[in-house]
Short mmCIF file of C-alpha atoms in Angstrom, two decimals:
data_model
loop_
_atom_site.label_atom_id
_atom_site.label_comp_id
_atom_site.label_asym_id
_atom_site.label_seq_id
_atom_site.Cartn_x
_atom_site.Cartn_y
_atom_site.Cartn_z
CA MET A 1 12.11 -52.38 -19.01
CA PHE A 2 10.09 -49.55 -17.47
CA LYS A 3 7.17 -51.93 -16.78
CA LEU A 4 9.53 -54.38 -15.06
CA LYS A 5 10.83 -51.67 -12.74
CA LEU A 6 7.29 -50.53 -11.95
CA LEU A 7 6.25 -54.10 -11.17
CA THR A 8 9.26 -54.56 -8.89
CA LEU A 9 8.54 -51.35 -7.00
CA SER A 10 4.85 -52.28 -6.61
CA THR A 11 5.81 -55.69 -5.27
CA LEU A 12 8.04 -54.08 -2.67
CA PHE A 13 5.19 -51.83 -1.55
CA ILE A 14 2.82 -54.80 -1.22
CA LEU A 15 5.28 -56.97 0.68
CA THR A 16 6.29 -54.18 3.03
CA GLY A 17 5.05 -54.81 6.54
CA CYS A 18 4.01 -58.41 5.93
CA ILE A 19 6.31 -59.61 8.73
CA SER A 20 5.34 -58.79 12.30
CA LEU A 21 7.54 -59.55 15.30
CA ALA A 22 4.76 -58.86 17.78
CA PRO A 23 3.71 -61.84 19.94
CA ASP A 24 0.47 -63.54 18.98
CA TYR A 25 -2.30 -62.15 21.14
CA GLN A 26 -3.76 -64.52 23.69
CA ARG A 27 -6.48 -63.36 26.03
CA PRO A 28 -5.39 -64.05 29.63
CA GLU A 29 -7.36 -66.65 31.51
CA THR A 30 -10.16 -65.20 33.59
CA PRO A 31 -8.91 -65.07 37.21
CA VAL A 32 -12.43 -65.49 38.68
CA PRO A 33 -14.90 -68.39 39.00
CA GLN A 34 -16.75 -69.32 35.84
CA ARG A 35 -20.14 -68.63 37.41
CA PHE A 36 -21.51 -66.47 40.16
CA SER A 37 -22.64 -68.18 43.35
CA LEU A 38 -26.42 -68.43 43.37
CA SER A 39 -26.87 -69.87 46.85
CA LYS A 40 -28.14 -66.58 48.25
CA ASN A 41 -29.55 -64.98 45.13
CA ALA A 42 -33.09 -65.42 43.90
CA LEU A 43 -32.50 -64.92 40.19
CA VAL A 44 -35.41 -65.05 37.78
CA PRO A 45 -35.50 -66.40 34.22
CA ALA A 46 -34.15 -63.74 31.92
CA THR A 47 -35.57 -62.49 28.67
CA VAL A 48 -33.59 -62.81 25.47
CA GLY A 49 -30.81 -60.24 25.16
CA TYR A 50 -30.71 -59.22 28.82
CA GLN A 51 -27.09 -58.13 28.34
CA ASP A 52 -28.18 -55.32 26.03
CA THR A 53 -30.89 -53.84 28.22
CA GLY A 54 -30.87 -50.12 27.54
CA TRP A 55 -31.04 -47.56 30.32
CA ARG A 56 -34.36 -46.23 29.02
CA ASN A 57 -35.86 -49.65 29.65
CA PHE A 58 -34.16 -50.01 33.02
CA PHE A 59 -35.38 -46.73 34.50
CA ALA A 60 -39.16 -46.41 34.84
CA ASP A 61 -39.27 -42.97 36.47
CA PRO A 62 -39.87 -40.33 33.73
CA GLN A 63 -38.00 -37.70 35.73
CA ALA A 64 -34.93 -39.93 35.97
CA ILE A 65 -34.96 -40.45 32.19
CA ARG A 66 -35.34 -36.71 31.57
CA LEU A 67 -32.46 -35.84 33.89
CA ILE A 68 -30.18 -38.46 32.35
CA ASP A 69 -30.91 -37.02 28.91
CA THR A 70 -29.98 -33.58 30.23
CA ALA A 71 -26.72 -34.87 31.71
CA LEU A 72 -25.72 -36.63 28.49
CA GLN A 73 -26.00 -33.29 26.70
CA ASN A 74 -24.29 -31.08 29.28
CA ASN A 75 -21.89 -33.10 31.45
CA ARG A 76 -18.27 -31.98 31.07
CA ASP A 77 -16.70 -35.35 31.90
CA LEU A 78 -18.53 -36.90 28.96
CA ARG A 79 -17.44 -34.07 26.68
CA MET A 80 -13.83 -34.56 27.76
CA ALA A 81 -14.09 -38.31 27.06
CA ALA A 82 -15.38 -37.57 23.55
CA LEU A 83 -12.47 -35.19 22.93
CA LYS A 84 -10.01 -37.84 24.09
CA VAL A 85 -11.46 -40.22 21.52
CA GLN A 86 -10.89 -37.61 18.81
CA GLU A 87 -7.36 -37.08 20.12
CA ALA A 88 -6.59 -40.81 19.97
CA ARG A 89 -8.02 -41.04 16.44
CA ALA A 90 -5.84 -38.14 15.30
CA GLN A 91 -2.75 -39.68 16.91
CA TYR A 92 -3.43 -42.97 15.13
CA ASN A 93 -3.74 -41.14 11.78
CA VAL A 94 -0.42 -39.39 12.43
CA THR A 95 1.40 -42.64 13.21
CA ASP A 96 -0.22 -44.60 10.40
CA ALA A 97 0.81 -41.97 7.83
CA ASP A 98 4.48 -42.95 8.30
CA ARG A 99 3.76 -46.33 6.67
CA TYR A 100 3.10 -44.78 3.26
CA PRO A 101 5.27 -42.93 0.73
CA GLN A 102 5.96 -39.29 1.44
CA LEU A 103 6.00 -36.90 -1.52
CA ASN A 104 7.22 -33.35 -1.02
CA ALA A 105 7.76 -30.45 -3.40
CA SER A 106 10.19 -27.58 -2.88
CA ALA A 107 11.16 -24.37 -4.59
CA GLU A 108 13.79 -21.79 -3.72
CA THR A 109 15.59 -18.79 -5.09
CA THR A 110 19.22 -17.94 -4.24
CA TYR A 111 20.67 -14.44 -4.59
CA SER A 112 24.44 -13.98 -4.43
CA GLY A 113 26.94 -11.30 -5.22
CA GLY A 114 30.22 -9.71 -4.24
CA LEU A 115 30.75 -7.27 -1.40
CA LYS A 116 31.84 -4.46 -3.74
CA SER A 117 29.15 -2.06 -4.79
CA ASP A 118 29.91 -2.45 -8.47
CA SER A 119 29.58 -6.27 -8.38
CA SER A 120 26.52 -7.80 -10.00
CA THR A 121 23.89 -9.88 -8.24
CA ASP A 122 23.36 -13.42 -9.50
CA GLN A 123 20.07 -15.28 -9.21
CA LYS A 124 19.54 -19.01 -9.20
CA TYR A 125 16.20 -20.78 -9.20
CA GLU A 126 15.68 -24.34 -8.02
CA ALA A 127 12.56 -26.55 -7.88
CA GLY A 128 12.02 -30.22 -7.35
CA MET A 129 10.02 -33.09 -5.92
CA ALA A 130 11.24 -35.78 -3.53
CA LEU A 131 9.69 -39.16 -2.81
CA SER A 132 10.69 -41.15 0.26
CA PHE A 133 9.50 -44.49 1.54
CA GLU A 134 10.67 -46.83 4.29
CA LEU A 135 10.42 -50.53 3.54
CA ASP A 136 8.85 -51.91 6.70
CA PHE A 137 10.03 -55.48 6.22
CA PHE A 138 10.04 -56.26 9.95
CA GLY A 139 6.80 -54.51 10.85
CA LYS A 140 8.15 -51.68 12.99
CA LEU A 141 5.91 -49.01 11.50
CA LYS A 142 2.98 -51.39 11.26
CA ASN A 143 3.26 -52.32 14.94
CA MET A 144 3.56 -48.68 15.95
CA SER A 145 0.41 -47.98 13.95
CA ASP A 146 -1.38 -50.99 15.46
CA ALA A 147 -0.48 -49.83 18.97
CA ASP A 148 -2.04 -46.41 18.39
CA ARG A 149 -5.05 -48.04 16.72
CA GLN A 150 -5.65 -50.19 19.80
CA LYS A 151 -5.27 -47.12 22.00
CA PHE A 152 -7.91 -45.43 19.87
CA PHE A 153 -10.24 -48.39 20.42
CA ALA A 154 -9.44 -48.21 24.15
CA SER A 155 -10.40 -44.53 24.21
CA GLU A 156 -13.77 -45.42 22.69
CA GLU A 157 -14.36 -47.96 25.44
CA ALA A 158 -13.26 -45.39 28.01
CA GLN A 159 -15.89 -43.03 26.62
CA ARG A 160 -18.52 -45.75 27.04
CA ALA A 161 -17.35 -46.32 30.62
CA VAL A 162 -17.73 -42.60 31.36
CA HIS A 163 -21.18 -42.71 29.75
CA ILE A 164 -22.25 -45.59 31.99
CA LEU A 165 -20.74 -44.01 35.09
CA LEU A 166 -22.54 -40.75 34.34
CA ILE A 167 -25.90 -42.49 34.07
CA SER A 168 -25.22 -44.25 37.36
CA ASN A 169 -24.17 -41.03 39.10
CA VAL A 170 -27.16 -39.05 37.79
CA SER A 171 -29.67 -41.70 38.79
CA GLN A 172 -28.14 -42.17 42.24
CA SER A 173 -27.99 -38.40 42.78
CA TYR A 174 -31.60 -38.09 41.68
CA PHE A 175 -32.83 -40.84 44.01
CA ASN A 176 -30.70 -39.38 46.81
CA GLN A 177 -32.37 -36.01 46.23
CA ARG A 178 -35.77 -37.70 46.38
CA LEU A 179 -34.74 -39.49 49.57
CA ALA A 180 -33.74 -36.20 51.20
CA ALA A 181 -37.04 -34.60 50.13
CA GLU A 182 -39.11 -37.51 51.45
CA GLN A 183 -37.21 -37.56 54.73
CA LEU A 184 -37.84 -33.85 55.09
CA ASN A 185 -41.56 -34.36 54.41
CA ILE A 186 -41.76 -37.12 57.04
CA ALA A 187 -40.00 -34.88 59.55
CA ARG A 188 -42.46 -32.06 58.88
CA GLU A 189 -45.46 -34.39 59.15
CA THR A 190 -44.05 -35.78 62.39
CA LEU A 191 -43.65 -32.24 63.72
CA GLN A 192 -47.33 -31.59 63.05
CA ASN A 193 -48.25 -34.78 64.90
CA TYR A 194 -46.05 -33.81 67.84
CA GLN A 195 -47.64 -30.36 67.95
CA GLN A 196 -51.08 -31.96 68.04
CA SER A 197 -49.92 -34.24 70.85
CA TYR A 198 -48.55 -31.23 72.69
CA ALA A 199 -51.91 -29.45 72.41
CA PHE A 200 -53.65 -32.57 73.71
CA VAL A 201 -51.26 -32.84 76.68
CA GLU A 202 -51.70 -29.14 77.37
CA LYS A 203 -55.47 -29.57 77.59
CA GLN A 204 -55.01 -32.50 79.95
CA LEU A 205 -52.74 -30.37 82.11
CA ILE A 206 -55.45 -27.73 82.38
CA THR A 207 -57.99 -30.35 83.47
CA GLY A 208 -55.47 -31.87 85.87
CA SER A 209 -55.29 -35.20 84.04
CA THR A 210 -51.51 -35.02 83.59
CA ASN A 211 -48.48 -33.15 84.91
CA LEU A 212 -45.82 -30.70 83.74
CA LEU A 213 -43.35 -33.54 83.13
CA ALA A 214 -45.48 -34.93 80.31
CA LEU A 215 -45.87 -31.45 78.83
CA GLU A 216 -42.11 -30.83 78.85
CA GLN A 217 -41.48 -34.25 77.37
CA SER A 218 -43.88 -33.42 74.55
CA ARG A 219 -42.18 -30.05 74.06
CA GLY A 220 -38.80 -31.79 73.88
CA LEU A 221 -40.03 -33.97 71.01
CA ILE A 222 -41.12 -30.86 69.11
CA GLU A 223 -37.74 -29.16 69.50
CA SER A 224 -35.75 -32.26 68.58
CA THR A 225 -37.89 -32.67 65.46
CA ARG A 226 -37.30 -29.05 64.50
CA ALA A 227 -33.58 -29.74 64.72
CA GLU A 228 -34.11 -32.82 62.53
CA ILE A 229 -35.98 -30.69 59.98
CA ALA A 230 -33.12 -28.18 59.85
CA LYS A 231 -30.70 -31.07 59.29
CA ARG A 232 -32.84 -32.56 56.52
CA GLU A 233 -33.17 -29.17 54.81
CA GLY A 234 -29.38 -28.90 54.68
CA GLU A 235 -29.12 -32.43 53.27
CA LEU A 236 -31.72 -31.62 50.61
CA ALA A 237 -29.79 -28.50 49.57
CA GLN A 238 -26.58 -30.55 49.29
CA ALA A 239 -28.41 -33.23 47.29
CA ASP A 240 -29.69 -30.55 44.90
CA ASN A 241 -26.16 -29.19 44.42
CA ALA A 242 -24.72 -32.67 43.81
CA LEU A 243 -27.42 -33.38 41.22
CA GLN A 244 -26.80 -30.09 39.43
CA LEU A 245 -23.07 -30.86 39.24
CA VAL A 246 -23.52 -34.20 37.46
CA LEU A 247 -26.21 -32.72 35.22
CA GLY A 248 -23.82 -30.02 34.06
CA THR A 249 -26.56 -27.40 34.19
CA TYR A 250 -28.40 -25.44 36.85
CA THR A 251 -31.70 -25.12 35.02
CA ALA A 252 -33.02 -28.67 35.28
CA GLN A 253 -34.36 -29.69 38.67
CA PRO A 254 -36.70 -32.55 39.62
CA ASP A 255 -40.21 -31.72 40.72
CA ASP A 256 -40.71 -33.04 44.25
CA GLN A 257 -44.48 -32.99 43.73
CA ILE A 258 -44.30 -35.58 40.93
CA HIS A 259 -44.15 -39.18 42.11
CA SER A 260 -43.73 -42.24 39.92
CA ASP A 261 -45.43 -45.52 40.73
CA LYS A 262 -42.26 -47.37 39.75
CA ASP A 263 -38.66 -46.21 39.89
CA ILE A 264 -36.73 -48.92 38.03
CA ASN A 265 -37.26 -52.26 36.35
CA PRO A 266 -34.97 -54.71 38.20
CA VAL A 267 -32.41 -56.53 36.10
CA GLN A 268 -33.59 -60.02 35.19
CA LEU A 269 -30.82 -62.59 35.08
CA PRO A 270 -30.68 -66.26 34.19
CA PRO A 271 -30.48 -68.77 37.06
CA ASN A 272 -27.02 -69.87 35.89
CA LEU A 273 -25.15 -66.59 35.41
CA SER A 274 -21.74 -66.95 33.73
CA SER A 275 -18.91 -64.62 34.68
CA GLU A 276 -18.14 -64.20 30.96
CA ILE A 277 -20.80 -61.49 30.95
CA LEU A 278 -18.12 -59.27 32.51
CA LEU A 279 -16.13 -59.31 29.26
CA GLN A 280 -18.67 -56.92 27.73
CA ARG A 281 -17.91 -54.18 30.27
CA PRO A 282 -16.26 -51.15 28.65
CA ASP A 283 -13.53 -50.87 31.27
CA ILE A 284 -12.51 -54.49 30.66
CA LEU A 285 -12.62 -54.02 26.88
CA GLU A 286 -10.49 -50.91 27.34
CA ALA A 287 -7.92 -52.90 29.33
CA GLU A 288 -7.90 -55.60 26.64
CA HIS A 289 -7.23 -53.07 23.87
CA LEU A 290 -4.38 -51.60 25.92
CA LEU A 291 -3.00 -55.12 26.31
CA LYS A 292 -3.08 -55.57 22.52
CA ALA A 293 -1.33 -52.22 22.16
CA SER A 294 1.44 -53.37 24.49
CA ASP A 295 1.90 -56.51 22.34
CA ALA A 296 2.34 -54.27 19.30
CA ASP A 297 4.91 -52.20 21.21
CA ILE A 298 6.93 -55.39 21.76
CA GLY A 299 6.86 -56.02 18.00
CA ALA A 300 8.13 -52.50 17.31
CA ALA A 301 10.90 -52.91 19.90
CA ARG A 302 11.98 -56.23 18.37
CA ALA A 303 12.06 -54.73 14.87
CA ALA A 304 14.62 -52.16 16.08
CA PHE A 305 17.25 -54.97 16.17
CA PHE A 306 16.94 -55.52 12.41
CA PRO A 307 18.08 -53.39 9.46
CA SER A 308 15.88 -50.59 8.23
CA ILE A 309 15.72 -49.87 4.52
CA SER A 310 14.52 -46.61 3.03
CA LEU A 311 14.21 -45.44 -0.54
CA THR A 312 14.56 -41.78 -1.49
CA GLY A 313 14.29 -40.37 -4.97
CA GLY A 314 13.41 -37.18 -6.71
CA VAL A 315 13.64 -34.88 -9.65
CA SER A 316 14.88 -31.30 -9.58
CA GLY A 317 15.87 -28.49 -11.83
CA SER A 318 18.00 -25.38 -11.43
CA SER A 319 18.57 -22.42 -13.65
CA THR A 320 19.61 -18.80 -13.53
CA GLU A 321 16.58 -17.96 -15.62
CA LEU A 322 13.09 -18.59 -14.32
CA SER A 323 11.77 -19.25 -17.83
CA SER A 324 14.16 -22.18 -18.34
CA LEU A 325 13.74 -23.68 -14.86
CA PHE A 326 11.57 -26.53 -16.10
CA ASN A 327 13.64 -27.16 -19.22
CA PRO A 328 14.68 -30.86 -19.31
CA ALA A 329 18.20 -29.77 -20.07
CA SER A 330 18.47 -28.10 -16.66
CA GLY A 331 16.89 -30.99 -14.71
CA MET A 332 18.32 -34.02 -12.96
CA TRP A 333 17.08 -37.04 -11.05
CA ASN A 334 18.41 -38.99 -8.09
CA PHE A 335 17.65 -42.30 -6.41
CA VAL A 336 19.14 -43.11 -2.97
CA PRO A 337 18.52 -46.54 -1.44
CA LYS A 338 19.69 -46.53 2.16
CA ILE A 339 20.13 -49.31 4.70
CA GLU A 340 20.87 -48.82 8.39
CA ILE A 341 22.08 -51.71 10.55
CA PRO A 342 22.20 -51.31 14.33
CA ILE A 343 25.68 -52.26 15.60
CA PHE A 344 26.22 -50.51 18.92
CA ASN A 345 23.88 -48.21 20.87
CA ALA A 346 24.91 -48.97 24.47
CA GLY A 347 22.07 -51.46 24.94
CA ARG A 348 19.29 -49.02 24.05
CA ASN A 349 17.38 -51.50 21.88
CA SER A 350 17.62 -54.22 24.52
CA ALA A 351 16.41 -51.83 27.19
CA ASN A 352 13.49 -50.69 25.01
CA LEU A 353 12.51 -54.32 24.42
CA GLU A 354 12.72 -55.10 28.14
CA LEU A 355 10.65 -52.01 28.89
CA ALA A 356 8.00 -53.06 26.36
CA LYS A 357 7.82 -56.54 27.90
CA ILE A 358 7.43 -55.12 31.42
CA ARG A 359 4.66 -52.81 30.27
CA GLN A 360 2.95 -55.74 28.58
CA GLN A 361 3.05 -57.65 31.86
CA GLN A 362 1.59 -54.61 33.60
CA SER A 363 -1.22 -54.57 31.04
CA VAL A 364 -1.96 -58.23 31.81
CA VAL A 365 -2.12 -57.49 35.54
CA ASN A 366 -4.32 -54.46 34.90
CA TYR A 367 -6.67 -56.59 32.78
CA GLU A 368 -6.91 -59.25 35.50
CA GLN A 369 -7.50 -56.61 38.18
CA LYS A 370 -10.33 -55.10 36.15
CA ILE A 371 -12.03 -58.49 35.88
CA GLN A 372 -11.64 -59.28 39.58
CA THR A 373 -13.03 -55.87 40.54
CA ALA A 374 -15.97 -56.32 38.17
CA PHE A 375 -16.66 -59.80 39.56
CA LYS A 376 -16.73 -58.42 43.11
CA GLU A 377 -19.09 -55.60 42.14
CA VAL A 378 -21.58 -58.01 40.58
CA ALA A 379 -21.23 -60.56 43.38
CA ASP A 380 -21.77 -57.89 46.05
CA ALA A 381 -24.85 -56.53 44.29
CA LEU A 382 -26.31 -60.01 43.94
CA ALA A 383 -25.62 -60.77 47.58
CA LEU A 384 -27.32 -57.56 48.74
CA ARG A 385 -30.31 -57.92 46.45
CA GLU A 386 -32.13 -60.53 48.52
CA THR A 387 -30.96 -59.34 51.94
CA ILE A 388 -32.14 -55.77 51.33
CA SER A 389 -35.50 -57.08 50.18
CA GLN A 390 -35.81 -59.10 53.39
CA GLN A 391 -34.85 -56.08 55.49
CA ILE A 392 -37.52 -53.93 53.79
CA THR A 393 -40.19 -56.56 54.39
CA ALA A 394 -39.26 -56.89 58.05
CA GLN A 395 -39.10 -53.11 58.48
CA GLN A 396 -42.55 -52.71 56.93
CA HIS A 397 -43.98 -55.25 59.38
CA TYR A 398 -42.24 -53.47 62.23
CA LEU A 399 -43.66 -50.12 61.08
CA ALA A 400 -47.18 -51.53 61.00
CA SER A 401 -46.68 -52.90 64.52
CA LEU A 402 -45.42 -49.53 65.77
CA GLN A 403 -48.44 -47.75 64.35
CA ILE A 404 -50.72 -50.08 66.29
CA THR A 405 -48.56 -49.68 69.39
CA LEU A 406 -48.78 -45.88 69.16
CA GLN A 407 -52.55 -45.88 68.87
CA ARG A 408 -52.90 -48.18 71.86
CA ALA A 409 -50.37 -46.19 73.89
CA LYS A 410 -52.35 -43.01 73.23
CA GLY A 411 -55.58 -44.75 74.29
CA LEU A 412 -54.07 -46.11 77.49
CA TYR A 413 -52.54 -42.72 78.28
CA SER A 414 -55.90 -41.01 77.81
CA SER A 415 -57.43 -43.41 80.29
CA GLY A 416 -54.53 -42.91 82.72
CA ALA A 417 -53.35 -46.51 82.47
CA VAL A 418 -49.78 -45.64 81.38
CA SER A 419 -47.48 -42.62 81.61
CA TYR A 420 -46.75 -40.33 78.72
CA ILE A 421 -43.30 -41.85 78.36
CA GLU A 422 -44.92 -44.86 76.65
CA VAL A 423 -46.42 -42.56 74.03
CA LEU A 424 -43.08 -40.79 73.55
CA ASP A 425 -41.22 -44.05 73.01
CA ALA A 426 -43.77 -45.22 70.46
CA GLU A 427 -43.66 -41.91 68.56
CA ARG A 428 -39.85 -41.81 68.51
CA SER A 429 -39.66 -45.41 67.34
CA LEU A 430 -42.24 -44.75 64.62
CA PHE A 431 -40.36 -41.71 63.31
CA SER A 432 -37.01 -43.54 63.34
CA THR A 433 -38.47 -46.57 61.57
CA GLN A 434 -40.01 -44.44 58.84
CA GLN A 435 -36.62 -42.87 58.18
CA SER A 436 -34.89 -46.25 58.22
CA LEU A 437 -37.41 -47.64 55.75
CA LEU A 438 -36.69 -44.79 53.35
CA ASP A 439 -32.95 -45.44 53.69
CA LEU A 440 -33.47 -49.13 52.88
CA ARG A 441 -35.52 -48.35 49.80
CA TYR A 442 -32.83 -45.97 48.61
CA SER A 443 -30.20 -48.66 49.24
CA GLN A 444 -32.28 -51.05 47.17
CA GLN A 445 -32.45 -48.56 44.30
CA VAL A 446 -28.71 -47.94 44.45
CA ASN A 447 -27.97 -51.65 44.57
CA GLU A 448 -30.07 -52.31 41.46
CA ILE A 449 -28.33 -49.44 39.67
CA THR A 450 -24.94 -50.81 40.76
CA LEU A 451 -25.84 -54.28 39.47
CA PHE A 452 -27.07 -52.83 36.18
CA THR A 453 -23.86 -50.85 35.62
CA ALA A 454 -21.59 -53.63 36.93
CA LEU A 455 -22.98 -55.92 34.22
CA GLY A 456 -22.02 -53.35 31.58
CA GLY A 457 -25.50 -51.89 31.11
CA GLY A 458 -26.19 -48.25 30.45
CA TRP A 459 -24.36 -47.69 27.19
CA THR A 460 -27.23 -48.54 24.82
CA GLN A 461 -30.50 -46.68 25.08
#
């Protein structure tokens, strides 16, 4: 008879939670084209496993790799993301514990007596153990546990997203710091050239080969360049501060004297790029886990309409003597099966179910928005990739032409064939073009980093 009861109880435990009222999960249709437009993108044949390109392979500059390593160890946003993962894991463990039997022990001593001073004091000792278990026939506890489990998975993807964003921010801040340093160096070199030109014009003024107007024009270039240098120095200081912030430390700084032959290895993509590659992005995976969690919330809300069954049992003993507390003669047992059926709660269960459905619809919209945003980021980066390359090529040709123009303008001015204004125009144009070329190269670096991160790269090393 005892074995039959044990078998019955075990069967109840096994069958508990086998019914789930949550809707079957169906991934929403992707609200973007199946493939990216390649009409304006010169994509190259990709190597095997291009989706898993690690950031150490993407970045070729040793200083960039060193700074990213430093940021991954010190950045506070990444630490906070890791703590949120631990928080979500702990919350899941708390919720999941409700699905299993709860065994508690208790002990107490009661002292009682009359109010008169001559009355005696009685003592009573009690001890016992209680076992409680809710039969989750309709999956309420299971769905609540599944919802927190999916939120835990979502927190892990959120941590990966922060990781990728941090790598992107560090690399962009580093290249921006290098841009500011190079622009400052060009401004200083240009100032030296202008000072040499001023000395040349000053000599010509002494010999009577030019006039004071040319000398003042040359002086004006020097002063405007000094103002440009002061501006660039401020930008470099701000770039240093921004880099230190994302690094999370003020001890690691790039060495402006070290130059790498290659900054990054551009992402190689197949000529027929599918938009399904976006589904590997951590932010999209996070949104999908939250969508699954909202489905589980619907199941828990539906289960609230059905009866809940709980079993409570225990053994206890009481005695006025501590030595006989655990004597079988003073013990007793109890078993309390309990069923609760919802009859009237002013529409609370219906409202909770409607709320869960609305939140599930919001999760679907959030998932679709994430995909559309990701598609735009990749499409924009692909569109800019070729156009920036064309701009750099044209700007390099223009720079070479300006250098020739400047040399000829200086020769013609020396011979008196043209005024000094021709030299000034050529020098100003050369300086401006050098700065613009640096800006374009920085834009190209940022665009490649944006494409790399938009495709979900940067999590693996």
